[in-house]
PDB file of C-alpha atoms in Angstrom:
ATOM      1  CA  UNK A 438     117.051  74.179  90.900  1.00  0.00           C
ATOM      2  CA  UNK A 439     115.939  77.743  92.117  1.00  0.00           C
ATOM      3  CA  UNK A 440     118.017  80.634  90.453  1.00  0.00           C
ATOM      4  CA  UNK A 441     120.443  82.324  93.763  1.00  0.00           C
ATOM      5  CA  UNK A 442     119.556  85.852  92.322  1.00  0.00           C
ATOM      6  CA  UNK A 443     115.823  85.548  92.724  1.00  0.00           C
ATOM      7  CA  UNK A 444     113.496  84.017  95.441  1.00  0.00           C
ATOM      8  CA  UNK A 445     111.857  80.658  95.845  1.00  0.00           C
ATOM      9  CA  UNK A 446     108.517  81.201  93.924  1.00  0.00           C
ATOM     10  CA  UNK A 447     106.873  79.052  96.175  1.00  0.00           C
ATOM     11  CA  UNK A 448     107.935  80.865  99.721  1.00  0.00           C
ATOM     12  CA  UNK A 449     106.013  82.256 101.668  1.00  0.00           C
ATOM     13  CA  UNK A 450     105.195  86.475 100.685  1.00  0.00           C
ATOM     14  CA  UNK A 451     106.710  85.830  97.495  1.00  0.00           C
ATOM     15  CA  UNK A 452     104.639  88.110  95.062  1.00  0.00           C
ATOM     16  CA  UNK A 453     104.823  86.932  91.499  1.00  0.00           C
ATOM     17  CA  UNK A 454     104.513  90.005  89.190  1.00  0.00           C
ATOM     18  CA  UNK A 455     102.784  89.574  85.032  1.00  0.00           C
ATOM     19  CA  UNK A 456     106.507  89.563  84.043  1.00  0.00           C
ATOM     20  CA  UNK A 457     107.665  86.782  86.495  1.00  0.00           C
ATOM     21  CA  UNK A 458     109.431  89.253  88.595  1.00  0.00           C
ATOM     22  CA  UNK A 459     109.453  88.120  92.109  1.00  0.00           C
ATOM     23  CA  UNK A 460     109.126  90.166  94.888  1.00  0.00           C
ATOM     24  CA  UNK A 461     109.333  89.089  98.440  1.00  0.00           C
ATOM     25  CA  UNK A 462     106.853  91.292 101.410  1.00  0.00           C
ATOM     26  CA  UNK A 463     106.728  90.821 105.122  1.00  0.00           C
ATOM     27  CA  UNK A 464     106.241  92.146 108.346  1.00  0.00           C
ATOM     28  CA  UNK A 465     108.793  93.418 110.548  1.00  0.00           C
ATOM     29  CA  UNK A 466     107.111  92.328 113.879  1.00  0.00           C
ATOM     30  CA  UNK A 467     107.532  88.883 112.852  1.00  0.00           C
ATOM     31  CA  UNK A 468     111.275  86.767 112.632  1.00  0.00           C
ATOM     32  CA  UNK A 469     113.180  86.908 109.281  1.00  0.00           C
ATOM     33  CA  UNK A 470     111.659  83.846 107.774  1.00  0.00           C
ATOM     34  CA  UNK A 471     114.137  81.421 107.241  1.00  0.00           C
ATOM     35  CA  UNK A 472     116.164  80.721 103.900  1.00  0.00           C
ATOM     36  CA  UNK A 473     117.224  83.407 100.896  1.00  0.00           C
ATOM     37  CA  UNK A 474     118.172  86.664 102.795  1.00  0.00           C
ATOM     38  CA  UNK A 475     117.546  89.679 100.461  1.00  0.00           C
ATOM     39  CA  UNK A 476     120.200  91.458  98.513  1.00  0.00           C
ATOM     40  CA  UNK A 477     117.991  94.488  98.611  1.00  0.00           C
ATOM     41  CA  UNK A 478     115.599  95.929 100.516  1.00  0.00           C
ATOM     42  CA  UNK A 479     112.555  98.481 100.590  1.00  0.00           C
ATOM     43  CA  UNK A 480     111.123  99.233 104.454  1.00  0.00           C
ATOM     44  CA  UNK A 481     108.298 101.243 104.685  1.00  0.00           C
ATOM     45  CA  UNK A 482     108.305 103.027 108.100  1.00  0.00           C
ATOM     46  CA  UNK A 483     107.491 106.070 109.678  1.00  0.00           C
ATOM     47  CA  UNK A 484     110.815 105.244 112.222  1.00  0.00           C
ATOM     48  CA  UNK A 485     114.290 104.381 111.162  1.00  0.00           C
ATOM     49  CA  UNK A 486     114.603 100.776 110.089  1.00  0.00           C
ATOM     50  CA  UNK A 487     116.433  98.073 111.758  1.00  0.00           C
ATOM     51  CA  UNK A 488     119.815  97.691 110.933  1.00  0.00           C
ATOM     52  CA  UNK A 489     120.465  94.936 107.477  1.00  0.00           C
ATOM     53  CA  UNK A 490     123.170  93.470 106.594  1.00  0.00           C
ATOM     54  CA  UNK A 491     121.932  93.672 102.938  1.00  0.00           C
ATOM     55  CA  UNK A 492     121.868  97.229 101.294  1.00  0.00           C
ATOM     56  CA  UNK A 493     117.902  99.106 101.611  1.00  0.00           C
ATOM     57  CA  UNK A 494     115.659 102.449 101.170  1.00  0.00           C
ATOM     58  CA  UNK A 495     113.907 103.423 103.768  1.00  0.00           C
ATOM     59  CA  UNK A 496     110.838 105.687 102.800  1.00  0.00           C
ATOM     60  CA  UNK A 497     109.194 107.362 105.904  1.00  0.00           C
ATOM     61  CA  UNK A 498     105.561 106.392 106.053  1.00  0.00           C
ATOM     62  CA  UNK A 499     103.005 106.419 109.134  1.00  0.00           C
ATOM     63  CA  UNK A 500     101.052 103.167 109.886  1.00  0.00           C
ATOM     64  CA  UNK A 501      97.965 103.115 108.233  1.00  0.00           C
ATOM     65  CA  UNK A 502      98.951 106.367 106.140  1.00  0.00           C
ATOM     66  CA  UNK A 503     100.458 107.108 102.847  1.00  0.00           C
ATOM     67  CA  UNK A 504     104.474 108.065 102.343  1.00  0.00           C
ATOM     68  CA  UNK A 505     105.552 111.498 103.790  1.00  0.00           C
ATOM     69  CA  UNK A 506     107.057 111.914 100.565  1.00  0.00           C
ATOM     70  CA  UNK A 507     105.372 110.606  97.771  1.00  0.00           C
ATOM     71  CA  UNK A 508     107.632 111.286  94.953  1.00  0.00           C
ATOM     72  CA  UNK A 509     110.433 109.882  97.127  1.00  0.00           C
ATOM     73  CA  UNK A 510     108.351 107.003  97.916  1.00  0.00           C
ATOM     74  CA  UNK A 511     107.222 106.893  93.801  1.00  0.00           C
ATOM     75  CA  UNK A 512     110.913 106.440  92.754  1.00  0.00           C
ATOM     76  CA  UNK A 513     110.987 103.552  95.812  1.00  0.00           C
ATOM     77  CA  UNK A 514     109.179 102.110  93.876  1.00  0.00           C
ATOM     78  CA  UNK A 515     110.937 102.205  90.478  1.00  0.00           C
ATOM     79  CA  UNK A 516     113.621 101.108  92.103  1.00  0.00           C
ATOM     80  CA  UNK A 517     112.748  98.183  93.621  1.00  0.00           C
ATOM     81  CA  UNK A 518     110.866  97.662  90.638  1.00  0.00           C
ATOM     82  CA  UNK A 519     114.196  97.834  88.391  1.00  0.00           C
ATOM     83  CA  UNK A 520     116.336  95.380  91.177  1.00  0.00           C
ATOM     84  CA  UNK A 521     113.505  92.967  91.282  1.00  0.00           C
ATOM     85  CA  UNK A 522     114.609  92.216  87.602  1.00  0.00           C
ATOM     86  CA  UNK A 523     118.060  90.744  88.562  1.00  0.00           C
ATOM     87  CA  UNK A 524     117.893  90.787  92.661  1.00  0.00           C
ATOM     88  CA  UNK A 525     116.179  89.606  96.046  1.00  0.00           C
ATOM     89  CA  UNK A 526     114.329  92.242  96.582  1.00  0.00           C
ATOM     90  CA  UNK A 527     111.819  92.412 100.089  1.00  0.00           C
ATOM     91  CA  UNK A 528     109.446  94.895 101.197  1.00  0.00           C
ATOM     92  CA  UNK A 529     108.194  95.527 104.660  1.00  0.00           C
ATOM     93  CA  UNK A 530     106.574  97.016 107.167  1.00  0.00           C
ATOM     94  CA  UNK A 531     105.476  96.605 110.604  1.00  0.00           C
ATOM     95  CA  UNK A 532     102.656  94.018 109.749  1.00  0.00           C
ATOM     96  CA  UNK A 533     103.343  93.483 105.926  1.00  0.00           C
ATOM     97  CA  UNK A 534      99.346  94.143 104.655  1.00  0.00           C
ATOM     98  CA  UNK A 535      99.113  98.259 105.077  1.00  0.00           C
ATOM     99  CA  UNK A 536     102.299  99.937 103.503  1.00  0.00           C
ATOM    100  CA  UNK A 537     103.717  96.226 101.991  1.00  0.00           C
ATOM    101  CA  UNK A 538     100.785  95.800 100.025  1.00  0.00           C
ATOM    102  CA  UNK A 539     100.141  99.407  99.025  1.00  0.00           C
ATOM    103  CA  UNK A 540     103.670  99.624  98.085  1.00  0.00           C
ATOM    104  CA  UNK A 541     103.420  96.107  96.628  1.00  0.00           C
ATOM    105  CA  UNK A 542     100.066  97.030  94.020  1.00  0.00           C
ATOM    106  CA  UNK A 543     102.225 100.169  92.822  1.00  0.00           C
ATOM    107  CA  UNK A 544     105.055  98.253  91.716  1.00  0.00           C
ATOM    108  CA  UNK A 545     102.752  95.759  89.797  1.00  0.00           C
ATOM    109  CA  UNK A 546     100.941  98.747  88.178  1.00  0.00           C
ATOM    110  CA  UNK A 547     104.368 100.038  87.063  1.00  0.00           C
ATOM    111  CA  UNK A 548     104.597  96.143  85.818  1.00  0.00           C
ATOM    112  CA  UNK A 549     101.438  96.568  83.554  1.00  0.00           C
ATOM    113  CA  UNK A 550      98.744  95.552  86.074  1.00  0.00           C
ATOM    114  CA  UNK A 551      95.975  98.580  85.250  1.00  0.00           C
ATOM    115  CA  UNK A 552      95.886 100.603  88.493  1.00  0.00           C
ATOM    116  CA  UNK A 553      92.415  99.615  88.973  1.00  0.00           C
ATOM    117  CA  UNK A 554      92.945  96.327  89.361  1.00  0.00           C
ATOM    118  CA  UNK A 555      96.501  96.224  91.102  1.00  0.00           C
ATOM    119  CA  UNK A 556      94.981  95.961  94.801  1.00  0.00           C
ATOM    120  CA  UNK A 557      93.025  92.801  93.877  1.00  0.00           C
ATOM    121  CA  UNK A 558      95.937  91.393  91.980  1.00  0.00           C
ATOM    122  CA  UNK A 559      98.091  92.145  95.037  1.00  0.00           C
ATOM    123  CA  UNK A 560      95.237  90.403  97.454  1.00  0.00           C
ATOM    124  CA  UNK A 561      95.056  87.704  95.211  1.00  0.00           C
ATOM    125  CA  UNK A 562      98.507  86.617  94.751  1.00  0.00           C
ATOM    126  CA  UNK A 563     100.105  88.175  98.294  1.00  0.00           C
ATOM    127  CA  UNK A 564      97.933  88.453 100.715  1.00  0.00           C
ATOM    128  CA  UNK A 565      93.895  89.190 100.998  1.00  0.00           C
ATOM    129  CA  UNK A 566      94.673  91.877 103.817  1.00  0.00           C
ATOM    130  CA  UNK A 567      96.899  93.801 101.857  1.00  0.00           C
ATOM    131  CA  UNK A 568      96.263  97.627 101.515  1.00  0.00           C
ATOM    132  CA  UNK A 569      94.359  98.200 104.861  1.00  0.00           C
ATOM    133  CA  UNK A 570      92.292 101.955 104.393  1.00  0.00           C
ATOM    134  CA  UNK A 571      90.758 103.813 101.622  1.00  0.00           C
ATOM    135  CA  UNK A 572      93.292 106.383 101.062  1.00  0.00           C
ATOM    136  CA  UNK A 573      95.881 103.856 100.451  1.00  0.00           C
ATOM    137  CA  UNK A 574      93.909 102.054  97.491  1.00  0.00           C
ATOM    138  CA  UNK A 575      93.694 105.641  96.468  1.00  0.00           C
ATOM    139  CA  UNK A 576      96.764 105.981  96.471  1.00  0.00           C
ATOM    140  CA  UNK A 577      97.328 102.764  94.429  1.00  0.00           C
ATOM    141  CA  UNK A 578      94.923 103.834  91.669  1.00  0.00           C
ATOM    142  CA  UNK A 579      96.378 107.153  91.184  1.00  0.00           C
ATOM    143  CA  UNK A 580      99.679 105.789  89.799  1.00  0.00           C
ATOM    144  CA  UNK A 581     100.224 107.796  86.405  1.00  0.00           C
TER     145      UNK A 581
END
């Protein structure tokens, strides 16, 4: 039986992490996918997020750019990080791959994937479009 705090490993944009941490990415433009609704949420956006019914962060962050804020968007991170341990955590933006995956290879660097090697973990395991330009794998691999 699949533990209620955490997703169904095998759904679809479930990212599993080195420590079994599971996080869940999507695209806004597409429908909620059906089943486990988050209990926490991280939306990447440069506009104000839709409206949850689940608690979320929003960090401000134009398509195909990096966070406005990247110290905001760096302790995001940590805490979706943290929530993933014990929560259904999502991530999303408008097409899931950009900003989702980005956001997607820091959090597996802060979960002991080296930073060089946390956009072809995330491509591997998530999605092979994820983290769309060069400044975002940049931005990946700069993680300290």
């Amino acid at each position: 039986m699949t533990d209620p705090t955490t997703w169904d490993p095998n759904a679809p944009g479930i990212l599993r992490l080195p420590s079994g941490r599971l996080l869940r990415g999507r695209g806004l433009s597409r429908p909620l996918p059906p089943g486990t609704l988050p209990t926490f949420a991280l939306y990447l956006y440069d506009d104000r997020p839709p409206r949850t019914d689940w608690p979320h962060r929003w960090v401000r962050w134009p398509d195909f750019g990096l966070p406005a804020d990247p110290e905001d968007a760096a302790d995001a991170f940590r805490e979706a990080w943290e929530r993933s341990a014990t929560e259904r955590v999502e991530l999303a933006c408008a097409g899931g791959w950009g900003r989702t995956g980005t956001s997607l290879a820091r959090i597996a660097v802060l979960d002991g994937v080296p930073a060089a090697e946390a956009v072809a973990y995330v491509r591997e395991h998530y999605d092979r479009h994820a983290v769309e330009t060069p400044e975002q794998r940049e931005f990946v691999e700069r993680l300290a």
